[in-house]
C-alpha positions as YAML, in Angstrom:
chain: A
units: angstrom
residues:
- id: 1
  name: UNK
  ca: [-9.64, 16.61, -1.73]
- id: 2
  name: UNK
  ca: [-6.90, 13.47, -1.82]
- id: 3
  name: UNK
  ca: [-3.95, 13.40, -3.41]
- id: 4
  name: UNK
  ca: [-1.58, 9.92, -3.33]
- id: 5
  name: UNK
  ca: [1.71, 9.61, -5.22]
- id: 6
  name: UNK
  ca: [3.25, 6.14, -4.44]
- id: 7
  name: UNK
  ca: [7.19, 5.71, -5.22]
- id: 8
  name: UNK
  ca: [9.69, 3.09, -4.55]
- id: 9
  name: UNK
  ca: [7.99, -0.32, -7.34]
- id: 10
  name: UNK
  ca: [10.28, -1.48, -9.82]
- id: 11
  name: UNK
  ca: [12.84, -5.00, -9.75]
- id: 12
  name: UNK
  ca: [14.27, -6.80, -7.16]
- id: 13
  name: UNK
  ca: [15.65, -10.81, -6.79]
- id: 14
  name: UNK
  ca: [13.42, -13.01, -4.89]
- id: 15
  name: UNK
  ca: [13.74, -13.10, -1.42]
- id: 16
  name: UNK
  ca: [15.10, -9.23, -2.11]
- id: 17
  name: UNK
  ca: [13.12, -6.34, -0.28]
- id: 18
  name: UNK
  ca: [11.93, -3.16, -1.21]
- id: 19
  name: UNK
  ca: [10.14, -0.38, 0.71]
- id: 20
  name: UNK
  ca: [6.93, 1.59, -0.82]
- id: 21
  name: UNK
  ca: [5.71, 5.30, 0.51]
- id: 22
  name: UNK
  ca: [2.76, 7.64, -0.22]
- id: 23
  name: UNK
  ca: [2.89, 10.82, 0.28]
- id: 24
  name: UNK
  ca: [-0.46, 12.34, -0.10]
- id: 25
  name: UNK
  ca: [-2.12, 15.98, -0.07]
- id: 26
  name: UNK
  ca: [-5.33, 17.13, 0.40]
- id: 27
  name: UNK
  ca: [-8.20, 17.41, 3.64]
- id: 28
  name: UNK
  ca: [-6.63, 13.35, 5.08]
- id: 29
  name: UNK
  ca: [-8.26, 14.97, 8.15]
- id: 30
  name: UNK
  ca: [-11.56, 13.40, 7.44]
- id: 31
  name: UNK
  ca: [-9.55, 9.96, 6.30]
- id: 32
  name: UNK
  ca: [-10.66, 6.55, 7.59]
- id: 33
  name: UNK
  ca: [-8.39, 4.14, 6.06]
- id: 34
  name: UNK
  ca: [-5.57, 3.69, 4.44]
- id: 35
  name: UNK
  ca: [-4.23, 1.17, 2.35]
- id: 36
  name: UNK
  ca: [-1.57, -0.71, -0.37]
- id: 37
  name: UNK
  ca: [-3.62, -3.10, -2.73]
- id: 38
  name: UNK
  ca: [-2.10, -4.56, -5.76]
- id: 39
  name: UNK
  ca: [-3.15, -6.52, -8.57]
- id: 40
  name: UNK
  ca: [-1.47, -9.01, -10.89]
- id: 41
  name: UNK
  ca: [-2.37, -10.09, -14.14]
- id: 42
  name: UNK
  ca: [-5.35, -11.84, -14.68]
- id: 43
  name: UNK
  ca: [-6.58, -11.05, -10.31]
- id: 44
  name: UNK
  ca: [-8.19, -8.26, -9.34]
- id: 45
  name: UNK
  ca: [-6.82, -5.80, -7.49]
- id: 46
  name: UNK
  ca: [-7.05, -7.62, -3.43]
- id: 47
  name: UNK
  ca: [-6.54, -5.64, -0.39]
- id: 48
  name: UNK
  ca: [-2.18, -6.69, 1.58]
- id: 49
  name: UNK
  ca: [-2.76, -4.25, 3.99]
- id: 50
  name: UNK
  ca: [-4.31, -1.16, 5.73]
- id: 51
  name: UNK
  ca: [-4.36, 0.76, 8.50]
- id: 52
  name: UNK
  ca: [-7.00, 2.59, 10.65]
- id: 53
  name: UNK
  ca: [-6.99, 6.34, 12.11]
- id: 54
  name: UNK
  ca: [-6.47, 4.97, 15.38]
- id: 55
  name: UNK
  ca: [-2.90, 2.92, 13.79]
- id: 56
  name: UNK
  ca: [-4.99, -0.43, 14.17]
- id: 57
  name: UNK
  ca: [-3.00, -2.39, 11.14]
- id: 58
  name: UNK
  ca: [-4.46, -5.55, 8.74]
- id: 59
  name: UNK
  ca: [-2.61, -8.43, 6.93]
- id: 60
  name: UNK
  ca: [-3.50, -10.02, 3.74]
- id: 61
  name: UNK
  ca: [-3.03, -13.98, 5.19]
- id: 62
  name: UNK
  ca: [-0.30, -14.17, 2.90]
- id: 63
  name: UNK
  ca: [1.85, -11.71, 3.71]
- id: 64
  name: UNK
  ca: [1.82, -11.78, 7.57]
- id: 65
  name: UNK
  ca: [5.52, -11.63, 8.56]
- id: 66
  name: UNK
  ca: [6.97, -10.68, 5.62]
- id: 67
  name: UNK
  ca: [5.01, -7.03, 5.07]
- id: 68
  name: UNK
  ca: [4.40, -2.96, 7.76]
- id: 69
  name: UNK
  ca: [2.44, -1.29, 6.83]
- id: 70
  name: UNK
  ca: [4.01, 2.14, 8.88]
- id: 71
  name: UNK
  ca: [3.24, 5.67, 8.66]
- id: 72
  name: UNK
  ca: [4.69, 8.55, 9.15]
- id: 73
  name: UNK
  ca: [1.80, 12.10, 10.41]
- id: 74
  name: UNK
  ca: [4.73, 14.14, 9.94]
- id: 75
  name: UNK
  ca: [5.50, 14.03, 6.19]
- id: 76
  name: UNK
  ca: [1.99, 12.45, 5.78]
- id: 77
  name: UNK
  ca: [3.32, 9.26, 3.76]
- id: 78
  name: UNK
  ca: [1.85, 6.15, 4.09]
- id: 79
  name: UNK
  ca: [4.52, 3.17, 4.38]
- id: 80
  name: UNK
  ca: [4.43, -0.98, 2.71]
- id: 81
  name: UNK
  ca: [8.30, -2.94, 4.18]
- id: 82
  name: UNK
  ca: [8.46, -5.44, 2.03]
- id: 83
  name: UNK
  ca: [10.93, -8.05, 2.70]
- id: 84
  name: UNK
  ca: [11.97, -12.09, 1.85]
- id: 85
  name: UNK
  ca: [9.49, -11.37, -1.36]
- id: 86
  name: UNK
  ca: [8.78, -13.54, -3.44]
- id: 87
  name: UNK
  ca: [7.17, -13.61, -7.84]
- id: 88
  name: UNK
  ca: [3.66, -14.12, -6.59]
- id: 89
  name: UNK
  ca: [3.99, -10.55, -5.22]
- id: 90
  name: UNK
  ca: [4.62, -9.03, -8.32]
- id: 91
  name: UNK
  ca: [1.89, -6.79, -9.37]
- id: 92
  name: UNK
  ca: [1.14, -3.17, -10.03]
- id: 93
  name: UNK
  ca: [0.77, -1.96, -6.40]
- id: 94
  name: UNK
  ca: [-1.49, 1.27, -5.21]
- id: 95
  name: UNK
  ca: [-2.25, 3.28, -1.90]
- id: 96
  name: UNK
  ca: [-5.33, 3.70, -1.49]
- id: 97
  name: UNK
  ca: [-6.94, 6.10, 1.50]
- id: 98
  name: UNK
  ca: [-10.90, 5.83, 2.22]
- id: 99
  name: UNK
  ca: [-13.72, 8.59, 3.92]
- id: 100
  name: UNK
  ca: [-16.17, 6.37, 4.44]
- id: 101
  name: UNK
  ca: [-17.92, 8.08, 1.59]
- id: 102
  name: UNK
  ca: [-15.03, 8.66, -0.85]
- id: 103
  name: UNK
  ca: [-12.35, 6.26, -1.73]
- id: 104
  name: UNK
  ca: [-9.06, 7.84, -2.92]
- id: 105
  name: UNK
  ca: [-6.68, 5.99, -5.33]
- id: 106
  name: UNK
  ca: [-2.50, 6.64, -6.31]
- id: 107
  name: UNK
  ca: [-1.03, 5.81, -9.51]
- id: 108
  name: UNK
  ca: [0.21, 2.24, -9.06]
- id: 109
  name: UNK
  ca: [3.89, 1.80, -8.82]
- id: 110
  name: UNK
  ca: [4.92, -1.40, -10.68]
- id: 111
  name: UNK
  ca: [7.25, -4.21, -8.19]
- id: 112
  name: UNK
  ca: [8.38, -7.26, -10.04]
- id: 113
  name: UNK
  ca: [9.48, -9.55, -8.14]
- id: 114
  name: UNK
  ca: [11.86, -12.46, -9.81]
- id: 115
  name: UNK
  ca: [12.93, -15.80, -9.85]
...
């Protein structure tokens, strides 16, 4: 019903920036929330940032002031701008979309931050 394709990951030095993109297609009108999640080795998948249908945003405390979630409705694309990256940000980042009944996931994109 909903397909998500992520891009923008890569290798960056500490203090650098990356912008992740998530292109959504399908029955996107029923979605009530979209978010970015990450999973580092040995850790559970965690919510990093989310945005509601109305545009309200929320962030994990450790990324506040560094990450910004946004969307371009005309392009059906979700973004995560990541600045001042730290080695602890290293993880596979996933785009998630939620309808209240069903969760959809992208395949993930690797972000590696070197010291």
